[in-house]
XYZ file of C-alpha atoms in Angstrom:
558
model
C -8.493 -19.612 127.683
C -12.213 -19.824 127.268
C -14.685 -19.015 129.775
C -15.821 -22.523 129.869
C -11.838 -23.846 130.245
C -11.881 -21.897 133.285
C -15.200 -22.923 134.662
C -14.163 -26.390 134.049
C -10.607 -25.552 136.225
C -12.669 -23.492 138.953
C -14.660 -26.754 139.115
C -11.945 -28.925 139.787
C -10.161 -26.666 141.993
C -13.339 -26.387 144.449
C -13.393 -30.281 144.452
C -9.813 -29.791 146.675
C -10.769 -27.163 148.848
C -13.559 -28.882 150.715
C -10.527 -31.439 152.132
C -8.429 -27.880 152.902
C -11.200 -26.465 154.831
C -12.166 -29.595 156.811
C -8.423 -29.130 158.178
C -8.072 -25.636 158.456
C -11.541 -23.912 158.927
C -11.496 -20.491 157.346
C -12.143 -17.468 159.743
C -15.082 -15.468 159.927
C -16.176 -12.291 158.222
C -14.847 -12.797 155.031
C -15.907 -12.107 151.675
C -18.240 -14.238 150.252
C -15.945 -15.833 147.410
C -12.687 -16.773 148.280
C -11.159 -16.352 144.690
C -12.140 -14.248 141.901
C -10.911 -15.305 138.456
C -11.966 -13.257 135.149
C -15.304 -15.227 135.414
C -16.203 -12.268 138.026
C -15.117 -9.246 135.802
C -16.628 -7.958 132.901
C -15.456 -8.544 129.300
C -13.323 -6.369 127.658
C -16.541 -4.920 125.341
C -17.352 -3.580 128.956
C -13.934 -1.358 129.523
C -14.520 2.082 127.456
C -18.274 2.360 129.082
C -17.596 0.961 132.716
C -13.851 1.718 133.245
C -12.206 3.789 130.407
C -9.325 5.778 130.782
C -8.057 7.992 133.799
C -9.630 11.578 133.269
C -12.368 9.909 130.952
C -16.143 9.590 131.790
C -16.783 7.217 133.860
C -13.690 8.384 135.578
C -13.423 5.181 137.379
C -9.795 4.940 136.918
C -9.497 8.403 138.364
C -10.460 12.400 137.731
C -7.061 13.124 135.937
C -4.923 12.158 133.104
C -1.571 11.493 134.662
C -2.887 11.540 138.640
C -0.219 11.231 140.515
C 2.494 11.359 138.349
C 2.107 15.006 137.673
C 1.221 16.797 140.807
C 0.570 14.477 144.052
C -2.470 14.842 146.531
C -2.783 17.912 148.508
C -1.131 16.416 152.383
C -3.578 18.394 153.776
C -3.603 17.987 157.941
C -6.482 18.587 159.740
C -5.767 20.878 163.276
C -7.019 23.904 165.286
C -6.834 23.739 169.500
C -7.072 26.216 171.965
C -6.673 29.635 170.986
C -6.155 31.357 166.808
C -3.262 31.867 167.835
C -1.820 28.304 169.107
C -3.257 26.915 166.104
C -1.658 29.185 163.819
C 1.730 28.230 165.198
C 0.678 24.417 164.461
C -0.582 25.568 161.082
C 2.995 27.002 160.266
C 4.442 24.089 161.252
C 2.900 22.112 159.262
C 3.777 24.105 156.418
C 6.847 24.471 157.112
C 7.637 20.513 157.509
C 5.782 19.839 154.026
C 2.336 20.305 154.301
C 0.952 21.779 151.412
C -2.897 22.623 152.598
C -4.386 23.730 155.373
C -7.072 22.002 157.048
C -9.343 23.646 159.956
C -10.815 22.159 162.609
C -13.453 24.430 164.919
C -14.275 23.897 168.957
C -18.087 22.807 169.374
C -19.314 26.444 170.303
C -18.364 27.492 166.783
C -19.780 24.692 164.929
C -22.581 25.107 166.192
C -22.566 29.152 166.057
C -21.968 30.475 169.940
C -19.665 32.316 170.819
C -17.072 31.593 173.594
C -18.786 33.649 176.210
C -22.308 31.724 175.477
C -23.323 29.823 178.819
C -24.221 27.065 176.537
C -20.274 26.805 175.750
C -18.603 26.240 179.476
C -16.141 23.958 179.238
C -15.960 23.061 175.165
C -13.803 26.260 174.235
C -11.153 24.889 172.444
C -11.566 21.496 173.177
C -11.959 19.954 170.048
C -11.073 22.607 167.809
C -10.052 26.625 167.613
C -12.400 28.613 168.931
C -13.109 31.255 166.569
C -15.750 34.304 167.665
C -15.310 36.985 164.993
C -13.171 38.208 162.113
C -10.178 39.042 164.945
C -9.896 35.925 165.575
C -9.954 34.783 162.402
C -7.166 37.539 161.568
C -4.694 35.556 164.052
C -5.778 32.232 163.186
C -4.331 32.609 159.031
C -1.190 35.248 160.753
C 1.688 35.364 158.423
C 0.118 32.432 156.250
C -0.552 34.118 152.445
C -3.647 33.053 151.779
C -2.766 33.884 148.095
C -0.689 30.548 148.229
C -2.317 28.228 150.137
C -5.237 26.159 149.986
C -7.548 26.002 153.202
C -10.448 23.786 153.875
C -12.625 24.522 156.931
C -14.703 21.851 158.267
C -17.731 23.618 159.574
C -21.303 23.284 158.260
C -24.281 25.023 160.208
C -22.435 28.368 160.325
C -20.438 27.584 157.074
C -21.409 30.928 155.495
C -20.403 32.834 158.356
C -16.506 31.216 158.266
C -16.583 31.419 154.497
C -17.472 34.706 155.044
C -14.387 35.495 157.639
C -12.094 33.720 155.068
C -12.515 36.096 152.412
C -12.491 39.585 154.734
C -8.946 38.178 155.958
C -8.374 37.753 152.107
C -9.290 41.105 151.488
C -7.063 42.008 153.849
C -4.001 40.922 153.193
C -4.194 41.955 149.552
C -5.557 38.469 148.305
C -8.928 39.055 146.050
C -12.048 36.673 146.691
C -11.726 35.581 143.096
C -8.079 33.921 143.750
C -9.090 31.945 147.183
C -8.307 28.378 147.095
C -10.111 26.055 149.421
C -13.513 24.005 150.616
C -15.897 24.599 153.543
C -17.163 21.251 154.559
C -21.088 23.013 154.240
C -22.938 19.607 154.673
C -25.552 19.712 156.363
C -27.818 16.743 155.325
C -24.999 14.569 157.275
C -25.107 16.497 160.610
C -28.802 15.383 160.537
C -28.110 11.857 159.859
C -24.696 11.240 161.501
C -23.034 13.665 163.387
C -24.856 16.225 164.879
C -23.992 19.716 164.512
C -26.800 21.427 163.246
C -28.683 24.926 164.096
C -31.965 25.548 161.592
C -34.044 23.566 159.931
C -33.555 21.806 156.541
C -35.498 24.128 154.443
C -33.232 27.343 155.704
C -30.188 25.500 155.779
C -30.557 24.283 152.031
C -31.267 28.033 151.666
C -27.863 28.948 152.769
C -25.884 26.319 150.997
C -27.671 27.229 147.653
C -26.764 31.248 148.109
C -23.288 30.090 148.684
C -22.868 27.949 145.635
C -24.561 31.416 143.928
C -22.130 33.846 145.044
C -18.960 32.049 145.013
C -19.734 30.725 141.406
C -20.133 34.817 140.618
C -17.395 36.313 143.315
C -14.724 33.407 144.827
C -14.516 30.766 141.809
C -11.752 28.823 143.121
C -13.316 27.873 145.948
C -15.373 23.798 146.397
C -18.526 25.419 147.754
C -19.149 21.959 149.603
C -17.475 19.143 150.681
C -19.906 16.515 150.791
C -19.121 14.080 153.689
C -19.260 10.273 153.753
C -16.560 10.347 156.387
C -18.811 10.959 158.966
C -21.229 8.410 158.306
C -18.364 6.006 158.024
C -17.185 7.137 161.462
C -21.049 6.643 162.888
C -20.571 3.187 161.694
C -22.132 2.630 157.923
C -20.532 -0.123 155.348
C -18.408 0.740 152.278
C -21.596 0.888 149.910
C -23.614 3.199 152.595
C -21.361 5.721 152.932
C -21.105 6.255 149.251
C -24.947 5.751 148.891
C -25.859 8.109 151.395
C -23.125 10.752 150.542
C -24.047 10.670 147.033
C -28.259 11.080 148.445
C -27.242 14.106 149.683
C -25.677 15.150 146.682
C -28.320 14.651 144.826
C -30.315 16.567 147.316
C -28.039 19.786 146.888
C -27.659 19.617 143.322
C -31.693 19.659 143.274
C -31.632 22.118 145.574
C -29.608 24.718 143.128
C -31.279 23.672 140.459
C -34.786 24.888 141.784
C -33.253 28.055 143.136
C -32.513 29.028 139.148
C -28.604 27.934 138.709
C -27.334 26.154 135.772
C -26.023 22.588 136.680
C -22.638 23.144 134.592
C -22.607 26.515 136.844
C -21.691 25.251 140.705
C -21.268 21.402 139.907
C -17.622 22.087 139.068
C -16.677 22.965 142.567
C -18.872 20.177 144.292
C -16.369 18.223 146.138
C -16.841 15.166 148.268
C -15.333 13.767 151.289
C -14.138 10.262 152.149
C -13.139 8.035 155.201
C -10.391 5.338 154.510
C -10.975 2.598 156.410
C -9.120 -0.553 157.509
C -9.766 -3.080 154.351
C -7.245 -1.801 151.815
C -8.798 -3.248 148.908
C -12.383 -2.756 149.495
C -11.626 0.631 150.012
C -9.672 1.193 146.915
C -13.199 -0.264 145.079
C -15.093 2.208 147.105
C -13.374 5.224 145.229
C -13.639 3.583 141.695
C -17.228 3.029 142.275
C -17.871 6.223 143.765
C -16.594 8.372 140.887
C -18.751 5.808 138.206
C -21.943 6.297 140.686
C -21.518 10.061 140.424
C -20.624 10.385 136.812
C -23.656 8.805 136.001
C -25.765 10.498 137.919
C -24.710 13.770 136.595
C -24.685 13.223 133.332
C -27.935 10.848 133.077
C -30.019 12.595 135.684
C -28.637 16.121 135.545
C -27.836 16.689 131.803
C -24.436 17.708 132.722
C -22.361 18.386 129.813
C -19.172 19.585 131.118
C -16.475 16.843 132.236
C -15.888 18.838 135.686
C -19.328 18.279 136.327
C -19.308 14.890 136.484
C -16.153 14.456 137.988
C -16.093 13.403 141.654
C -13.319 14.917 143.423
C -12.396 13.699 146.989
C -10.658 14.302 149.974
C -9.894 11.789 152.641
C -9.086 11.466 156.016
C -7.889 8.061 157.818
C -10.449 6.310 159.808
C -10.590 7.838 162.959
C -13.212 5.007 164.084
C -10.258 2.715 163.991
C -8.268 4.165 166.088
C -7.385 2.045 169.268
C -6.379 3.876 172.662
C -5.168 0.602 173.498
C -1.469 -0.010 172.273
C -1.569 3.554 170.349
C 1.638 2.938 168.422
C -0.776 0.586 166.437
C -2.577 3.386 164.773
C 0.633 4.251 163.270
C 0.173 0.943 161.188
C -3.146 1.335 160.416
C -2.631 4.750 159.737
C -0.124 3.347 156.772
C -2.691 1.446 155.535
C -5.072 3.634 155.000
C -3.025 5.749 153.592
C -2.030 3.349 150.901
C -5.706 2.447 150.127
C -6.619 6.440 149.659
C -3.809 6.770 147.113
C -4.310 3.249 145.360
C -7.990 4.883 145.450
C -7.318 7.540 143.496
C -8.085 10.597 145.858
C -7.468 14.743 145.595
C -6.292 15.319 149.000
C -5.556 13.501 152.096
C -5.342 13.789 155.856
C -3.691 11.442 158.398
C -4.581 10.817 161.976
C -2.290 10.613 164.514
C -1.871 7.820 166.760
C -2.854 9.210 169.746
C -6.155 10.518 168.896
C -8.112 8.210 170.498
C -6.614 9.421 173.558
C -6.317 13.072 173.119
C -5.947 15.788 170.252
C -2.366 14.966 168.782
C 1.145 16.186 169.930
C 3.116 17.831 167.418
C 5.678 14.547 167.653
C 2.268 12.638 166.431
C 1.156 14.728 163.990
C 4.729 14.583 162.225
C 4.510 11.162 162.228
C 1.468 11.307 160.418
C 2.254 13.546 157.669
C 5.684 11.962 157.068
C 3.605 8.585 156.669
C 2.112 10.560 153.441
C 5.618 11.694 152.175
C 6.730 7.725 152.135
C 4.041 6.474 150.441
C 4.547 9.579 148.005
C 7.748 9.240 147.493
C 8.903 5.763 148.674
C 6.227 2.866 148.414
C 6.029 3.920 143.879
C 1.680 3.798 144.837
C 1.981 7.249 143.086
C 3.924 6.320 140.117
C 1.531 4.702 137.866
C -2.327 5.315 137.664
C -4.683 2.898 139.398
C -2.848 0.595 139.828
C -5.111 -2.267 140.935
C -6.962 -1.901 138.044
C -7.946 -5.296 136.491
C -7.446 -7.063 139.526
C -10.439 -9.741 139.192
C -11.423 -8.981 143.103
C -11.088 -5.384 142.936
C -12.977 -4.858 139.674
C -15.470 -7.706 140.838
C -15.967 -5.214 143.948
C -16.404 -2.218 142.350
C -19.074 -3.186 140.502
C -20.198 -4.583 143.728
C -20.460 -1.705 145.747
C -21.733 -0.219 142.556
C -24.581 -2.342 142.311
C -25.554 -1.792 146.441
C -25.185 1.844 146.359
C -27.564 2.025 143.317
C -30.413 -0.087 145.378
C -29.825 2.502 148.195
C -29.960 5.397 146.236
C -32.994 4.136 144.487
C -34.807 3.471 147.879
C -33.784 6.634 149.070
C -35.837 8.326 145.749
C -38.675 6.333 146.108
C -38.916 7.870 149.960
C -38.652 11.080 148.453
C -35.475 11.911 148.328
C -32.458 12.211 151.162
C -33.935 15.316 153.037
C -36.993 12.964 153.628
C -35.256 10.062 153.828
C -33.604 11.538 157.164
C -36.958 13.111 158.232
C -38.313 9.397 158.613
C -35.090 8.349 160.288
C -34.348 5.688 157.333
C -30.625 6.787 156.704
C -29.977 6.214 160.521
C -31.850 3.248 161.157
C -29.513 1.798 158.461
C -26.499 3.232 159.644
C -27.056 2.208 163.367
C -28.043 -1.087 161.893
C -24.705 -1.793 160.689
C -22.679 0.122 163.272
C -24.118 -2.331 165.781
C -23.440 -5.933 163.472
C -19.865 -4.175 163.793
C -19.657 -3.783 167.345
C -21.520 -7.685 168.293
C -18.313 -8.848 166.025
C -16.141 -7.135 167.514
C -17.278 -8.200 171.706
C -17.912 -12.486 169.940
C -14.297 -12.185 168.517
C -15.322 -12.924 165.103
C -14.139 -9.609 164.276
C -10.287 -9.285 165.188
C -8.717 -5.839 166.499
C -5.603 -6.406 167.221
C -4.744 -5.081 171.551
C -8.623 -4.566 171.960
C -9.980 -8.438 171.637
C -6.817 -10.005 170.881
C -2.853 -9.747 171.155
C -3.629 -7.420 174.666
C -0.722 -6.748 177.197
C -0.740 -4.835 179.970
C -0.007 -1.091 179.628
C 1.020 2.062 181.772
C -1.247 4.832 181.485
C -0.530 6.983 178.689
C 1.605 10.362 178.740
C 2.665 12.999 177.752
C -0.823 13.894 175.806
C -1.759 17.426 174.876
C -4.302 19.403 176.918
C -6.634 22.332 176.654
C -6.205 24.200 179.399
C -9.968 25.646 180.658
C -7.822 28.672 181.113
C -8.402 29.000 177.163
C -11.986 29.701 177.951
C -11.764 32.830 180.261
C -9.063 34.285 177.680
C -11.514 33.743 174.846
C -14.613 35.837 177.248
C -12.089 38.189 177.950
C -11.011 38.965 174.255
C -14.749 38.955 173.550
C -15.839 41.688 176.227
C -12.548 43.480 175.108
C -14.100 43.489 171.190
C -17.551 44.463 172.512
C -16.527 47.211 174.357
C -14.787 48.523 171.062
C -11.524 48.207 172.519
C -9.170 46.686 169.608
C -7.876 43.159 170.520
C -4.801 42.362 168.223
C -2.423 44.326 165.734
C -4.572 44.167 162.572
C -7.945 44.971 164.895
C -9.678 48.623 165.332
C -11.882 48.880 167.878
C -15.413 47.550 166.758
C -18.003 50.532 166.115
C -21.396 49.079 167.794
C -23.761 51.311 165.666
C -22.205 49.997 162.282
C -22.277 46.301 163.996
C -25.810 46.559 164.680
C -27.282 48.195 161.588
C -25.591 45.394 159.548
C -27.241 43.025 162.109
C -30.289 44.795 161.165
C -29.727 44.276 157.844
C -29.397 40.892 157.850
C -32.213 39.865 159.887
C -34.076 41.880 156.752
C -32.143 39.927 154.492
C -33.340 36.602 155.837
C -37.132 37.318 156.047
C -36.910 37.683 151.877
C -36.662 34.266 150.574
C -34.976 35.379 147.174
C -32.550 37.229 148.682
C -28.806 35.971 148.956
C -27.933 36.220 152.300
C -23.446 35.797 151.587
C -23.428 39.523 151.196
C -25.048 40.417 153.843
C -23.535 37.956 156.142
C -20.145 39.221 154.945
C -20.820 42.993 155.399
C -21.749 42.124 159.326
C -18.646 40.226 159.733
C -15.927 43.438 158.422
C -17.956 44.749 161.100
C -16.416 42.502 163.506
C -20.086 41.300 164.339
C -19.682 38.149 166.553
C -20.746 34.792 164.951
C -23.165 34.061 167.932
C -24.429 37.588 167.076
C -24.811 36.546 163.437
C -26.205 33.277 164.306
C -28.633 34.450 166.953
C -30.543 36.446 164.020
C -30.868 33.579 161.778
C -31.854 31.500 164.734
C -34.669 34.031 165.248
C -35.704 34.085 161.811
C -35.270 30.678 160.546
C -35.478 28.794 164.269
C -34.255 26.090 165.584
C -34.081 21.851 163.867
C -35.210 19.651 166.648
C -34.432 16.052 165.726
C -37.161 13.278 165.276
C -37.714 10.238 163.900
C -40.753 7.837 162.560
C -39.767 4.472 161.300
């Protein structure tokens, strides 16, 4: 049928709906078009350069050959609570019920690089995430877990080099060489400025510190994504579809300039670049987010960096289920919602996935909860057939008419964003969150008018007994990390694979350091790593990059 048959059908068909929607009114907050037909999509002279095939430049259709049908994604669940060693017993269970990657979540003194015994920490130890002060603890923490086998990714960004840095002593010591280390430090800190929070120094030295990792793990740990750059939390801090890609992809940018200037070759690090993406609630916008994203990012590496290797260019992802969306009213929702995202991250195309639980807007999850999530992976990986063929949405006339879509409105952001100078600046004039808060509040004024639905919040509510049964960090975790810590810094050893720290070697590599950091073309990893066999604290380590590099205090000028 000709393009014109169908306009002249389209035509006709909108005559009738104008009688449909004087009886039934159609709701709110929906897409602009109601139907797409193949007058929305691009001609089939269009499919090698915009779509192609899966494992093919643009990569739209996804980074592999076979996807799914060869290996599925990495059911990676995010945990850590309480103490290295509680969250090593969750860690083994997880493994042990199917799991097949690790994924580590940090209290708030370690992200942002005090230790336990800090004043500044009272009352967060644990909380949100393990608490981790030195190398002992990291020794517990990965217990009986071969880190020869498994595949860990750490989200932690500020003090990333510092964990990375723990990871491969702990490596080392269990027989497992740097070079065969499989995993991804989160390591993004352009996002903590604009969405989340957890930052320590400035932009200039943190961009320092990502650059010397991509360095010395492209020469010592090549396995290992040497950042995880994070659209997740500007999803969570409220941004659209086409913003969190944008933005995510800004930063990029940003770090692949950065690596560039410090003397690497782009084919050298971009490899290992990895990116990381929420999954929200609209299943087939978000399967059109992940196409575009990979087209967005092959073309800026290959048009703007030169890349010439296919790795560079691809865009690989991991995901985690929108924790935004998360209800504490009538929690056994989430489990739904959970599904779906689920379903979209697969249909989407992505690396590696975690699942929340459905209690998380309440508390950190029961083990009961996070089963439940991960055996919400296994069905749609081995029940639902999502994994058995290759995008499989693929010329759907509103998908594709999306993608190019959210293509199109990333591009204008990342444009603006280079015309204000780039993403470090565009955060330094508070343009990235201005948008983001823009759009996090149009959510929020649907939500309270009703002309967004959530089901049990604004609509379908009942009355509900308090919640139970909810896990709990004790505070007692708190005064057993201090005690551990005095314990270490008295040189007394505090677990089976720990000698008592020697003081003299801990400060002379402290020493060191501090040295290291004053010399702007020195790599600091080494160093860094030399303090931590050491069992030098990370608040110790921090506290001398604090004093060289200071301290980022936020501002904005719009």
């Amino acid at each position: 049928m000709s393009n014109e048959k169908i306009q002249a059908e389209l035509e006709k068909y909108e005559a009738t709906v104008a009688k449909a929607v004087a009886k039934f009114p159609e709701r709110p907050n929906l897409p602009e078009k109601r139907l797409y037909t193949p007058l929305d999509v691009k001609g089939p002279e269009a499919y090698v350069d915009e779509l192609s095939f899966p494992g093919e430049y643009p990569f739209t259709r996804g980074v592999q050959p076979t996807m799914y049908r060869g290996r599925l994604w990495t059911m990676r669940m995010y945990a850590g609570f309480s103490t290295a060693k509680a969250s090593n017993e969750r860690y083994r269970y997880l493994i042990a019920n199917g799991g097949t990657g690790l994924s580590c979540a940090f209290d708030l003194p370690t992200q942002i690089g005090y230790d336990s015994d800090d004043p500044i920490s009272e009352g967060e130890v644990g909380k949100v995430g393990v608490a981790i002060d030195s190398l002992a603890d990291m020794e517990v923490l990965f217990d009986q877990i071969d880190l020869g086998k498994v595949s860990t990714s750490m989200t932690i960004n500020a003090p990333a080099s510092v964990l990375l840095a723990m990871y491969i002593a702990v490596g080392e010591e269990q027989g497992v060489p740097a070079s065969e280390l499989k995993g991804t430090i989160q390591n993004d800190i352009l996002k903590e400025y604009a969405a989340r929070g957890t930052y320590i120094f400035p932009p200039k030295p943190s961009m320092r510190l990502i650059t010397n990792i991509f360095q010395y793990c492209s020469q010592n740990v090549p396995k290992w994504n040497t950042i995880s750059i994070s659209g997740y939390h500007i999803r969570e801090a409220g941004s659209t579809a086409s913003q969190e890609i944008a933005f995510t992809i800004s930063d990029g940018i940003a770090y692949v300039n950065a690596a560039i200037k410090a003397g690497m070759d782009v084919d050298a690090f971009a490899g290992r670049l990895s990116f990381f993406w929420n999954a929200h609630n609209n299943v087939l916008e978000e399967v059109a987010k992940f196409r575009a994203s990979r087209r967005v990012w092959a073309k800026v590496m290959k048009e703007r960096f030169h890349a010439q290797k296919a790795k560079s260019m691809m865009l690989r992802v991991h995901t985690q289920t929108a924790g935004s969306m998360l209800t504490a009213q009538q929690p056994n929702n989430n489990i739904i919602r959970v599904a779906l995202q689920t379903a979209a991250a697969v249909m989407g195309g992505t690396q590696s996935l975690h699942t929340n639980s459905r209690d998380e807007a309440l508390a950190l999850p029961t083990q009961e909860s996070v089963t439940i999530a991960l055996r919400t992976q296994q069905i749609v990986a081995y029940e639902s057939g999502l994994a058995d063929v290759i995008d499989p949405l693929a010329g759907s006339y509103y998908v594709e008419a999306m993608t190019d879509r959210i293509e199109k409105e990333a591009w204008e952001y990342i444009n603006k964003i280079d015309e204000l100078g780039g993403a470090v600046e565009a955060i330094e004039k508070g343009y990235i969150q201005k948008e983001i808060q823009d759009s996090a509040y149009k959510w929020q004024m649907d939500v309270e008018s009703g002309a967004r639905t959530i089901v049990g919040v604004n609509k379908f509510t009942i009355e509900e007994e308090p919640p139970k049964g909810l896990l709990k960090v004790d505070a007692s975790v708190g005064v057993e990390q201090c005690k551990k810590l005095a314990d270490l810094k008295a040189g007394k050893p505090i677990n089976k694979m720990t000698k008592g720290r020697d003081n003299a070697a801990v400060k002379a590599a402290l020493d060191e350091l501090e040295a290291a950091c004053k010399d702007e073309n020195e790599n600091l990893m080494p160093h860094i790593l030399k303090a931590v066999k050491t069992y030098a604290t990370l608040g110790e380590i921090c506290n001398v990059m604090r004093g060289v590099f200071g301290l980022y205090e936020a501002h904005v000028s719009l």
